[in-house]
Short mmCIF file of C-alpha atoms and ligand atoms in Angstrom, two decimals:
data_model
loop_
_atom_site.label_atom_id
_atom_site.label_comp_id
_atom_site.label_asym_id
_atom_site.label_seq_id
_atom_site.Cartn_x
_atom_site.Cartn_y
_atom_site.Cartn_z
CA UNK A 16 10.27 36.09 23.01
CA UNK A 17 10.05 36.88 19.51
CA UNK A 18 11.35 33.78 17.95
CA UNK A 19 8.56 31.71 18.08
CA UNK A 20 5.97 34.46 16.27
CA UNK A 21 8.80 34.69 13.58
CA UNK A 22 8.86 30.84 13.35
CA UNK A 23 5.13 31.10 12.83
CA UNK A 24 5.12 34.09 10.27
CA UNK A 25 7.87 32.29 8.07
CA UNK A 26 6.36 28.76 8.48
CA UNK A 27 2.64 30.82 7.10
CA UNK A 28 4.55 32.93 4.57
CA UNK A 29 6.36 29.11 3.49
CA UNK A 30 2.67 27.94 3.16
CA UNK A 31 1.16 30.41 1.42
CA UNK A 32 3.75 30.70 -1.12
CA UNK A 33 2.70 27.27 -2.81
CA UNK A 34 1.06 27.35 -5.61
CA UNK A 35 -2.98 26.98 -4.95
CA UNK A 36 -3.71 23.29 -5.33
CA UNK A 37 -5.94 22.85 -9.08
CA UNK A 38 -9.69 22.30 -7.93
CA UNK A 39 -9.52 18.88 -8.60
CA UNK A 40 -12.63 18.15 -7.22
CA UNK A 41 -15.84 19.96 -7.62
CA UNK A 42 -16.58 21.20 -4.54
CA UNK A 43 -16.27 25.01 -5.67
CA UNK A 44 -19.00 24.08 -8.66
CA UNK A 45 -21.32 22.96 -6.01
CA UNK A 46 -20.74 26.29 -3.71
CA UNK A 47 -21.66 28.19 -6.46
CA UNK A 48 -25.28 26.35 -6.98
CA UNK A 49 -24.03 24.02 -10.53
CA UNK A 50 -25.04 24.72 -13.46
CA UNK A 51 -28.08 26.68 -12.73
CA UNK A 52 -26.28 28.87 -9.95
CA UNK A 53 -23.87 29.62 -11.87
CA UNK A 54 -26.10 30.77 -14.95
CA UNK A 55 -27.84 32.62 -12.42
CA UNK A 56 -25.14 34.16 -11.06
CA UNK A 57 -23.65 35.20 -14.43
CA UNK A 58 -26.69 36.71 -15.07
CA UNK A 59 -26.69 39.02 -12.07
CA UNK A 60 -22.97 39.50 -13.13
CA UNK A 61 -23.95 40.84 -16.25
CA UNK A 62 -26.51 42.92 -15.31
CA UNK A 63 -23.49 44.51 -12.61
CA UNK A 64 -21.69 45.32 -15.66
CA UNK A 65 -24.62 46.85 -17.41
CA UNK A 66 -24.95 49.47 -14.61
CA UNK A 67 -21.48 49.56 -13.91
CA UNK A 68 -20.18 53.49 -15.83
CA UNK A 69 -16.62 52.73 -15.48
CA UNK A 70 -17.01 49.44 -17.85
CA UNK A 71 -20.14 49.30 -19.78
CA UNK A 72 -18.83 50.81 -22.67
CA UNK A 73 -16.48 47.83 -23.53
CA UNK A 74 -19.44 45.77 -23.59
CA UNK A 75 -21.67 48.27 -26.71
CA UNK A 76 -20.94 45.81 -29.42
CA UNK A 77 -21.23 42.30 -27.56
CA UNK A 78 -23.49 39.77 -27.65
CA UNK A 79 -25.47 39.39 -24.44
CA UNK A 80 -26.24 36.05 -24.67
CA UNK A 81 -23.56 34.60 -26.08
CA UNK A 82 -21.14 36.44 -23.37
CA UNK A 83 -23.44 34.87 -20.64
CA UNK A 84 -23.36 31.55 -22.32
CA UNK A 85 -19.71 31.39 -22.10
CA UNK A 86 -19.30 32.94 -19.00
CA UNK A 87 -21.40 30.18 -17.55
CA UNK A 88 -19.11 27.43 -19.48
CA UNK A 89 -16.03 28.85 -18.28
CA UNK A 90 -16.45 29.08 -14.87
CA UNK A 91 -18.71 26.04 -14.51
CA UNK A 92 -15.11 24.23 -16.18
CA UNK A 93 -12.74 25.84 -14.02
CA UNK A 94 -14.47 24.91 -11.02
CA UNK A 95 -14.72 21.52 -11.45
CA UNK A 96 -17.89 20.84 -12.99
CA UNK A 97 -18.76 18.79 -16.10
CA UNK A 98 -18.65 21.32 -18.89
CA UNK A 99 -15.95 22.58 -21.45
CA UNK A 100 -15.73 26.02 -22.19
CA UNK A 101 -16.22 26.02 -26.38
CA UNK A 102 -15.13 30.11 -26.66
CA UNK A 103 -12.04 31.60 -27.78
CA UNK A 104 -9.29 32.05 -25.44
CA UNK A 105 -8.73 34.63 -23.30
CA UNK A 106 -5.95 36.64 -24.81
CA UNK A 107 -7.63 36.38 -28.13
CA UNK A 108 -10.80 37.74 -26.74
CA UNK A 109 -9.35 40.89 -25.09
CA UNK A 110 -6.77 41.70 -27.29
CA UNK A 111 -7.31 45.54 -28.87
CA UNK A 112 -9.64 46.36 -25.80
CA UNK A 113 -6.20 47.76 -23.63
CA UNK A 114 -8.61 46.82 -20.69
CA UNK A 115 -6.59 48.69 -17.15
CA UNK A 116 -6.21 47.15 -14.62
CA UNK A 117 -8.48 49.45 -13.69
CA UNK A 118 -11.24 48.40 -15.35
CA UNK A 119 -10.45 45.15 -14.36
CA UNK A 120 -10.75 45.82 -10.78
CA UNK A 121 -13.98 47.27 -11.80
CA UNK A 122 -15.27 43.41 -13.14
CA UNK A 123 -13.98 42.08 -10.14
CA UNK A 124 -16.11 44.36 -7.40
CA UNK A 125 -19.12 43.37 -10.48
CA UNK A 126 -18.29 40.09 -9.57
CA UNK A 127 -18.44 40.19 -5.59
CA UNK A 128 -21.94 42.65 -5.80
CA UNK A 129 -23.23 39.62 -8.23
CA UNK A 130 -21.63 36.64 -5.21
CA UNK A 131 -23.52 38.82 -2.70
CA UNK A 132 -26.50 39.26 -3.94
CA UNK A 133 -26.68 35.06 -4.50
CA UNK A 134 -25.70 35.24 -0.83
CA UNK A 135 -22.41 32.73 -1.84
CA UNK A 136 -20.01 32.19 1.09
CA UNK A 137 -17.14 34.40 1.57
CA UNK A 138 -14.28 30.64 0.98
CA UNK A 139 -16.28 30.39 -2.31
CA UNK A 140 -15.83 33.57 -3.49
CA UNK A 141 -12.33 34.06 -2.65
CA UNK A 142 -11.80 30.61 -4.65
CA UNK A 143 -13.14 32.10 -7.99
CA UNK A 144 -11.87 35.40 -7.67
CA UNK A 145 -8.47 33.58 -7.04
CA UNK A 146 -9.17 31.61 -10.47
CA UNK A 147 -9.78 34.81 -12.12
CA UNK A 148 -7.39 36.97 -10.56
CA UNK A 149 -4.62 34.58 -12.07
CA UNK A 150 -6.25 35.87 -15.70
CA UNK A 151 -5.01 39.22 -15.37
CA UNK A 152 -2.30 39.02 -17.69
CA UNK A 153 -4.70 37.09 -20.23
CA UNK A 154 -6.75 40.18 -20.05
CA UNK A 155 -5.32 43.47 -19.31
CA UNK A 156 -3.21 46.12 -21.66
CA UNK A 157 -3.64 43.71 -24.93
CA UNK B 23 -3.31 69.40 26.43
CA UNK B 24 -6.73 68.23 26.33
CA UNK B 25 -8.00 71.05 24.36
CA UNK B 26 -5.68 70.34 22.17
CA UNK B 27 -6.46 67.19 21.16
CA UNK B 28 -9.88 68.09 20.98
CA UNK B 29 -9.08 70.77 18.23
CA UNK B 30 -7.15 68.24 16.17
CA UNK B 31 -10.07 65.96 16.03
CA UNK B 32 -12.67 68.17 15.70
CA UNK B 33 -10.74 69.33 12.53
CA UNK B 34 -10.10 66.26 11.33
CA UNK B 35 -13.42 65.52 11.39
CA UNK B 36 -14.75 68.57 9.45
CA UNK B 37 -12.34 67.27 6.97
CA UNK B 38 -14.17 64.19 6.77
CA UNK B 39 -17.68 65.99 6.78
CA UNK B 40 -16.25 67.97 3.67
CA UNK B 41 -14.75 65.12 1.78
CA UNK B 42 -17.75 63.09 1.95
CA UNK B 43 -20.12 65.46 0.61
CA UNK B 44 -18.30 66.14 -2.18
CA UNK B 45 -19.73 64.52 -4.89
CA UNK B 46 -16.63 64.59 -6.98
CA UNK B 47 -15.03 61.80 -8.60
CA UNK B 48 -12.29 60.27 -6.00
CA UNK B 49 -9.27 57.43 -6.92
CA UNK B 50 -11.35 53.81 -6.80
CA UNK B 51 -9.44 51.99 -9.70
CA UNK B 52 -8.33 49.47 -6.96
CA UNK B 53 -9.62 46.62 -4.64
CA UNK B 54 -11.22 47.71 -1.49
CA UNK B 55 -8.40 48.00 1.30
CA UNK B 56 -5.86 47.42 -1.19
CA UNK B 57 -4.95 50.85 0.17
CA UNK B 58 -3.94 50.03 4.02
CA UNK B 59 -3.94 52.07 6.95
CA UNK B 60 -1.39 54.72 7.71
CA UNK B 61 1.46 54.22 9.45
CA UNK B 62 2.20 56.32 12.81
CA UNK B 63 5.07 57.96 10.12
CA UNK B 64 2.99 58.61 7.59
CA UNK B 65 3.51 56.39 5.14
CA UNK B 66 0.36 53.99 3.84
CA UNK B 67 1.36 50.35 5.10
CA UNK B 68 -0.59 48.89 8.48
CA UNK B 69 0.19 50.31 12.07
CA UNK B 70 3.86 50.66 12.37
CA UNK B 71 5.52 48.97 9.34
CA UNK B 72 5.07 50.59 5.87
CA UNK B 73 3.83 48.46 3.34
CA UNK B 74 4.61 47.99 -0.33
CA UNK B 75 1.38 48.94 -0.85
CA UNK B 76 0.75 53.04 -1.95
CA UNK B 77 -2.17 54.97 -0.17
CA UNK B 78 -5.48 55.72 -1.28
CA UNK B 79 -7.32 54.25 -4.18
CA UNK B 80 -5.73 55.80 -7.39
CA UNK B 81 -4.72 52.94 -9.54
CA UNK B 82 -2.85 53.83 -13.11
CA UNK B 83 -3.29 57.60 -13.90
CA UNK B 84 -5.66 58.33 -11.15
CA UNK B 85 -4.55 60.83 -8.36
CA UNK B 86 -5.68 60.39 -4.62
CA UNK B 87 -4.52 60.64 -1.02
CA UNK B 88 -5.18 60.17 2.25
CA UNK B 89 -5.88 62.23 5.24
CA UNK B 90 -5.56 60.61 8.79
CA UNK B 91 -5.08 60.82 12.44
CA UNK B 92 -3.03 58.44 14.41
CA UNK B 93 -3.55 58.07 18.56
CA UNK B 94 -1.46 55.57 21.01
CA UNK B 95 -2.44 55.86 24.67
CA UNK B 96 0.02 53.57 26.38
CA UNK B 97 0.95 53.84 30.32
CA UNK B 98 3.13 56.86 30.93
CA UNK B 99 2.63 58.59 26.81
CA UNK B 100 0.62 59.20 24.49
CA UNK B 101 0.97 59.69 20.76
CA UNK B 102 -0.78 62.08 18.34
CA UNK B 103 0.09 61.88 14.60
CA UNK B 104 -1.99 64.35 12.14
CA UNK B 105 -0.81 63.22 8.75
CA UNK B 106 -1.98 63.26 4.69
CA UNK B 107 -0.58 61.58 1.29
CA UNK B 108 -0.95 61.94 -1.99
CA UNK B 109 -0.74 58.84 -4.22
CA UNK B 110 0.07 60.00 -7.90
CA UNK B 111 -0.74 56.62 -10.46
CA UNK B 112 -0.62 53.50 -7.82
CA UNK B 113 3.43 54.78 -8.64
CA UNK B 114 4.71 57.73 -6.39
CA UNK B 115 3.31 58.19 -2.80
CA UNK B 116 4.35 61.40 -0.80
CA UNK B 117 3.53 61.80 2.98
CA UNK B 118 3.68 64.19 5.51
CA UNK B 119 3.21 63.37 9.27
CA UNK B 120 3.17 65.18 12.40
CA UNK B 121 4.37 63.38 15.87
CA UNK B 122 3.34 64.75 19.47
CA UNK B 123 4.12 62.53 21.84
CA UNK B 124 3.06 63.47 25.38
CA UNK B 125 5.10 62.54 28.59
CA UNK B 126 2.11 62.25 30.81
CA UNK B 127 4.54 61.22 33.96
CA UNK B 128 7.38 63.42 33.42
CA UNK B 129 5.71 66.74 31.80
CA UNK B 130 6.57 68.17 28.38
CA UNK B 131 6.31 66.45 24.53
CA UNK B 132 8.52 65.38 22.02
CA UNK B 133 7.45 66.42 18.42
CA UNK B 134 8.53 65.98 15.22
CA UNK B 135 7.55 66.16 11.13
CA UNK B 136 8.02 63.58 8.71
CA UNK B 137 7.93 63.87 5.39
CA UNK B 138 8.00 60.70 3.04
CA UNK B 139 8.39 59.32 -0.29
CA UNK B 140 7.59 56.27 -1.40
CA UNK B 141 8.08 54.69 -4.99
CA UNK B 142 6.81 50.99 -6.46
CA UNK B 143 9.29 49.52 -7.96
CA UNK B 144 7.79 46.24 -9.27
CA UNK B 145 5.14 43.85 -9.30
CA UNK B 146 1.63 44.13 -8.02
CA UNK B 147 0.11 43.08 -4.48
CA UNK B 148 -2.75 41.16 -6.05
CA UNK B 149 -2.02 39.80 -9.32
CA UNK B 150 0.75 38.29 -10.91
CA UNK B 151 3.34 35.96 -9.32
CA UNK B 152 5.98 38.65 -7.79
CA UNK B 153 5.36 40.61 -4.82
CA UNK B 154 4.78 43.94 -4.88
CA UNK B 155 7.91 45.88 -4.24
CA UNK B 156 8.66 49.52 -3.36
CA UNK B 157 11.17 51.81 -1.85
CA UNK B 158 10.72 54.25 0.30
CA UNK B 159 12.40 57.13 2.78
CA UNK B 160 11.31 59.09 5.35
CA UNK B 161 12.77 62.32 6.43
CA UNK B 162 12.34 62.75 10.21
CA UNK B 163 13.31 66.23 11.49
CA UNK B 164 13.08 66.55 15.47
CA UNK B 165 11.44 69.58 16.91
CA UNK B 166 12.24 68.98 20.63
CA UNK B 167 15.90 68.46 20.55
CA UNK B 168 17.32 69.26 24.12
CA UNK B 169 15.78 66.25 25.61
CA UNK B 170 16.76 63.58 22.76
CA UNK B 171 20.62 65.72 22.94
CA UNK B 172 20.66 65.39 26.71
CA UNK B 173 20.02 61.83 26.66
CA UNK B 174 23.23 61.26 24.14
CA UNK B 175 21.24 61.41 20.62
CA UNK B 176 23.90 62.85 18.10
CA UNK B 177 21.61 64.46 15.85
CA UNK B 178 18.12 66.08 15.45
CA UNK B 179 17.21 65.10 11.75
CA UNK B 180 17.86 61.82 9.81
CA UNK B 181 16.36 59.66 7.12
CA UNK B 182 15.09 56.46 6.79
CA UNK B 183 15.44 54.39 3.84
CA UNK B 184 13.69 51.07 2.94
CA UNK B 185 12.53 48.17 0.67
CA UNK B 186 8.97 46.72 1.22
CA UNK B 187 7.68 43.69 -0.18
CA UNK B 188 4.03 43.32 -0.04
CA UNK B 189 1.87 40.59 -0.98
CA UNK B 190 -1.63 38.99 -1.04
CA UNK B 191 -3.43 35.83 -1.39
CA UNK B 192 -7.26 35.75 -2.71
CA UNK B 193 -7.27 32.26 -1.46
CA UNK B 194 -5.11 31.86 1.18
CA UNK B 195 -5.32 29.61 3.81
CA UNK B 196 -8.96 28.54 5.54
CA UNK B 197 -10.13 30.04 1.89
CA UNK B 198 -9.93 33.57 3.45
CA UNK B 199 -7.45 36.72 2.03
CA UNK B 200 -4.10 37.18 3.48
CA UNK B 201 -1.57 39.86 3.17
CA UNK B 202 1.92 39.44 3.93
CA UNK B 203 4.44 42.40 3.96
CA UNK B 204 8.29 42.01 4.67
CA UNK B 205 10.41 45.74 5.38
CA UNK B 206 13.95 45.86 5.43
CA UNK B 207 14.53 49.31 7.07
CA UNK B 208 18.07 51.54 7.26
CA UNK B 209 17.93 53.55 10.36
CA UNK B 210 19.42 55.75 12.53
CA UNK B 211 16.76 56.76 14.67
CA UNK B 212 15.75 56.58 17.91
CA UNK B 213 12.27 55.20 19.13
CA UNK B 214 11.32 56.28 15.63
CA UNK B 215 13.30 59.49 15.62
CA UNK B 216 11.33 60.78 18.73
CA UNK B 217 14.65 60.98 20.46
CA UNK B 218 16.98 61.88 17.91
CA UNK B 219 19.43 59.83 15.46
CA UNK B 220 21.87 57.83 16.32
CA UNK B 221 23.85 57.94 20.20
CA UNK B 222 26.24 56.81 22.34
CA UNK B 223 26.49 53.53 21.89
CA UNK B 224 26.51 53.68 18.07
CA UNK B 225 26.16 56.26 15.40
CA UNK B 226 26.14 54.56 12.17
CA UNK B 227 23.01 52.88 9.84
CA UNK B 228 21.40 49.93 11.01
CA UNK B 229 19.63 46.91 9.12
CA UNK B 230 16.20 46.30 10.70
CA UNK B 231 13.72 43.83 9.88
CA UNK B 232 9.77 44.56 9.65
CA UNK B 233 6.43 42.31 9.76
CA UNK B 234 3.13 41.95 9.33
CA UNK B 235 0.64 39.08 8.77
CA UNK B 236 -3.14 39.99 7.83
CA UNK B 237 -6.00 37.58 7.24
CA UNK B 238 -9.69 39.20 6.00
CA UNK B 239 -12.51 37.71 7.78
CA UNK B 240 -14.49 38.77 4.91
CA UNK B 241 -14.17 42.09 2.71
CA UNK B 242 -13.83 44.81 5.69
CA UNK B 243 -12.81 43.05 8.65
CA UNK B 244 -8.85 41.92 8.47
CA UNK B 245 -6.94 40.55 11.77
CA UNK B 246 -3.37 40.41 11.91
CA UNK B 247 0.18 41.11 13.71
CA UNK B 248 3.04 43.57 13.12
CA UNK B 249 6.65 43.27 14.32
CA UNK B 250 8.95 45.92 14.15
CA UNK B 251 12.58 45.53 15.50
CA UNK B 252 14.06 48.57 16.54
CA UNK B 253 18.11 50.03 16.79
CA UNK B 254 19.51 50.41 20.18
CA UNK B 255 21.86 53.38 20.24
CA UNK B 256 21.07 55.03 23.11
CA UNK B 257 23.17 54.01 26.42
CA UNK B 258 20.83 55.54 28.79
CA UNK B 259 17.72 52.74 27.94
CA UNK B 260 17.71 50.24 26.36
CA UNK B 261 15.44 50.28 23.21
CA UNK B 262 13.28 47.89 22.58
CA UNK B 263 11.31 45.43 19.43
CA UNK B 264 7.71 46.83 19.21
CA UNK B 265 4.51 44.85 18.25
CA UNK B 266 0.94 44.51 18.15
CA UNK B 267 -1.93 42.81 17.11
CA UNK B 268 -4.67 44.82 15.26
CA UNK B 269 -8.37 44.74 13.60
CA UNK B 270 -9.17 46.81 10.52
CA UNK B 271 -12.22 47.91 9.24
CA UNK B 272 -12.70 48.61 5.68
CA UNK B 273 -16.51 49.47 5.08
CA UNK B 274 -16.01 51.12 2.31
CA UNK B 275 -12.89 53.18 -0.14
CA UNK B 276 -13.95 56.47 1.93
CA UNK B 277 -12.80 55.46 4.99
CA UNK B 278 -11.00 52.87 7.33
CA UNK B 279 -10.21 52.40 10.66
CA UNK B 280 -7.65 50.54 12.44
CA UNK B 281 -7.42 49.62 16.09
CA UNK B 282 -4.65 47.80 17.96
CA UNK B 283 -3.82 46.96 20.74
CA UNK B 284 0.20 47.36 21.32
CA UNK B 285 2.93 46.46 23.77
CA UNK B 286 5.75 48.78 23.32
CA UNK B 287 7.59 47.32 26.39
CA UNK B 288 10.16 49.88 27.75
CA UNK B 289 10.35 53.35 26.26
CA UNK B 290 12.85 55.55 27.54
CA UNK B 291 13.40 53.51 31.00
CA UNK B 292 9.53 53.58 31.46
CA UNK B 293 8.43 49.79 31.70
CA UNK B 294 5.41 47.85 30.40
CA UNK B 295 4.05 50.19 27.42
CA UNK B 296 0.93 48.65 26.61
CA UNK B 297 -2.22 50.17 25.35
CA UNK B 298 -4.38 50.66 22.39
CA UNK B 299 -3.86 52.64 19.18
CA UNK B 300 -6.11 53.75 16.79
CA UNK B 301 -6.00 54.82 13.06
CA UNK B 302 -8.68 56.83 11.43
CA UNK B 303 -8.29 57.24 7.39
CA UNK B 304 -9.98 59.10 5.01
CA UNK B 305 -8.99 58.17 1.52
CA UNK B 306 -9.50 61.08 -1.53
C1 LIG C 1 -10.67 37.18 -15.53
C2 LIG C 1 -11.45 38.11 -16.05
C3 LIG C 1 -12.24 37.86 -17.31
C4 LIG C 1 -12.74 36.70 -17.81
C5 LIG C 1 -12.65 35.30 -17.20
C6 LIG C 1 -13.41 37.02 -19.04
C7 LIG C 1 -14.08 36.09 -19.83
C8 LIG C 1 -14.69 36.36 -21.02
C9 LIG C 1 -15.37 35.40 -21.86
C10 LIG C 1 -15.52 33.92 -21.53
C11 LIG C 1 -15.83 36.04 -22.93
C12 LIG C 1 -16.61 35.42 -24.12
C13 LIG C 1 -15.62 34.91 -25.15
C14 LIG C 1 -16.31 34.44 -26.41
O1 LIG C 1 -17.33 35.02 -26.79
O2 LIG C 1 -15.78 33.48 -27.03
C15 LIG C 1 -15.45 37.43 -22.79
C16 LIG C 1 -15.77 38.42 -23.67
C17 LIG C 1 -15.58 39.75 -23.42
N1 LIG C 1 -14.89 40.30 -22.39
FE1 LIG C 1 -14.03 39.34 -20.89
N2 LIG C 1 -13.31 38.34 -19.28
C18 LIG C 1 -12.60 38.91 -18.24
C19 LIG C 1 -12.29 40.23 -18.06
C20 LIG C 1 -12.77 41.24 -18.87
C21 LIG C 1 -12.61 42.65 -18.59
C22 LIG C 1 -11.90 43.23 -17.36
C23 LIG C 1 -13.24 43.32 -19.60
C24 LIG C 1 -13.40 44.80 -19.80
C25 LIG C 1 -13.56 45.65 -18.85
C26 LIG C 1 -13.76 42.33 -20.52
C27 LIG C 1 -14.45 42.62 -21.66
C28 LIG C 1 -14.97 41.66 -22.50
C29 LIG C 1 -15.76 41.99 -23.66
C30 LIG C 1 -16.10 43.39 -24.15
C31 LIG C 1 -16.13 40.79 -24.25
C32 LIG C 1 -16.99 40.59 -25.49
C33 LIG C 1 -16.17 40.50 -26.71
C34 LIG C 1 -17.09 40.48 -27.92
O3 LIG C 1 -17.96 41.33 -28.01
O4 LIG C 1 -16.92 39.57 -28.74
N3 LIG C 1 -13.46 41.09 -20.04
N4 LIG C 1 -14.77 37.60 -21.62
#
């Protein structure tokens, strides 16, 4: 009787073990509003981080608006829509800040209080935190 | 037996009172329900399989723990597990649980304490490629022996060893969060060490095989199934593969709660086991 619900498991494990197909369209970059939702959106994200004790402090030194500006770059580009991200690269960025994983944890709740609060659907936010998620190791203990 | 109970929860739920009016600074360097339910053994994982994943919310030198109660009412018993962990660094986990399992048709309980240690070996559950891997045991020592040694079980302690794989997907499939978890368990015992280690019909370590399958609706409701195959050592039943189908509810790191509803088919000769189970966590 159990044989077909282990079928099932191992035929859902088998699918969930391929890789995430690229967004090769732009369907995410519409979910999150374009351009100006995701501006928007990095804004509220920002101001998350602001309040957020466990992280702020990494943040003393930056520039506000040129973090948003590339914030809104990047994830416009990686979710399909018609920008390029002009910033440095990830590991470059982070290195010396031995960010935890942690702290990056931290970012990532930032993240879903910002998606809430611009009322984004659950499928699009689980597509950019996957996006991000796969950063970790661009980001964390450099 | 009634007052009992009653005690246990009332206790456990001063505990809770108490933990969540203190104000002081508890584990949260990890993702919301990244923590799991607790086991009816003790250990952090989802109902009845123990996950890869370590209790409570203490990421990289954070402590926490857990403190929980467990309750199955199926047709002829009923299970009552008090249990706590502590989670040292997202690295060690140790457990302690305490099984009373109540014959409601034939009189009398079967109790016994389990204490557990779990280690992660490797990888992470969220990020990176691998799985996230740990090893575990659980030392089950039997408090009610003359039934489980009257019934042909050959001892009234043993240990459990196994290797949990545990992983999840942001972005899984219908763009929701899934979590997979594979245990490979070495056992001895019988229904879960209730009636002692090993028997009649065989006396030696067996190889058994673990499941469960969650999907998050959103970030505090997850669905899924668990499978747990089971050793069959006794002569005088038949044991038999347990599973169930259960709903969490993570509203926030403080606490979770886990229902289920369970079929564990025959237990000791007693036919069609099915009822509902419940999991109540409080996370330090
Ligand atoms: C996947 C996660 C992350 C992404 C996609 C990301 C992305 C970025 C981007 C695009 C920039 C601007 C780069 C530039 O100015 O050229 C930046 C800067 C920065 N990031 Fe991240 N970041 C992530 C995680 C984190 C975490 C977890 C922290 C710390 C808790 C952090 C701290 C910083 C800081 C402090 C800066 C400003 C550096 C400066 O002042 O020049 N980032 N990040």
């Amino acid at each position: 009787m159990f044989r077909p619900v282990i079928m099932s498991l191992a035929l859902l494990l088998g699918s969930m073990v391929m890789p995430a197909q690229a967004a090769s369209d732009d369907s995410l970059y519409q979910a999150l509003g374009q351009q100006q939702g995701i501006s928007a959106l990095m804004e509220t994200f920002i101001l998350e981080i602001a309040d957020d004790e466990r992280i702020v402090h990494h943040f003393e030194k930056t520039d506000i608006e040129r973090l948003h500006r590339m914030l809104t770059e990047q994830i416009c580009e990686l979710s399909g829509g018609p920008c390029s991200y002009s910033g440095d690269d990830m590991v470059t960025v982070h290195t010396g800040m031995n960010v935890t994983t942690a702290e990056f944890n931290a970012l990532v709740e930032d993240l879903i209080a910002a998606m809430e609060q611009h009322e984004i659907a659950v499928s699009a936010q689980n597509r950019l935190l996957a996006i991000l998620a796969a950063m970790h190791k661009e980001v964390v203990n450099l | 037996m009634y007052g009992k109970d009653f005690a246990m929860v009332r206790v456990f739920f001063l505990i809770m009172l108490a933990v969540s009016v203190v104000p002081a600074a508890h584990a949260e360097g990890r993702l919301l329900a990244t923590g799991g339910a607790t086991t009816i053994e003790g250990s952090a994982g989802g109902g009845i399989v123990p996950w890869a994943t370590l209790s409570s919310y203490a990421a990289e030198g954070e402590w926490g723990g857990t403190v929980q109660l467990n309750y199955a009412d199926v047709e002829d018993y009923q299970l009552d597990v008090v249990g706590a962990t502590l989670n040292y660094g997202n690295r060690l986990e140790l457990s302690y649980a305490r099984q009373d399992f109540s014959l409601s048709r034939l009189g009398g309980s079967l109790k016994q304490d389990i204490y557990g240690v779990k280690v992660r070996v490797a990888g992470d559950v969220i990020y990176g490629e691998l799985p996230q891997f740990s090893i575990g045991m659980q030392h089950k020592r039997n408090q009610t022996f003359a039934l489980p040694q009257a019934v042909g079980a050959r001892s009234d302690s043993g240990t459990d060893y196994y290797l949990a794989a545990t992983k999840a997907w942001l972005d899984g499939p219908f763009h929701r969060t899934w979590l997979a978890n594979i245990t490979l368990r070495a056992t001895k015992a019988n229904e879960t060490g209730l009636l002692g280690f090993g028997g009649d019909l065989n006396n030696d370590y067996e190889l058994m095989t673990e499941a469960s399958v969650g999907m998050f609706l959103n970030r505090h409701w997850i669905v899924g199934v668990e499978y747990r195959q089971k050793p069959n050592n006794l002569g005088f039943a038949a044991e038999q593969d347990w599973h169930d189908v259960f709903v969490g509810w993570f509203p926030n790191k403080r606490f979770a709660v886990v229902g289920a509803y369970t079929n564990l088919k025959t237990i000791a000769g007693a036919p069609e086991q099915k009822g509902f189970y419940i999991n109540l966590q409080v996370s330090l």
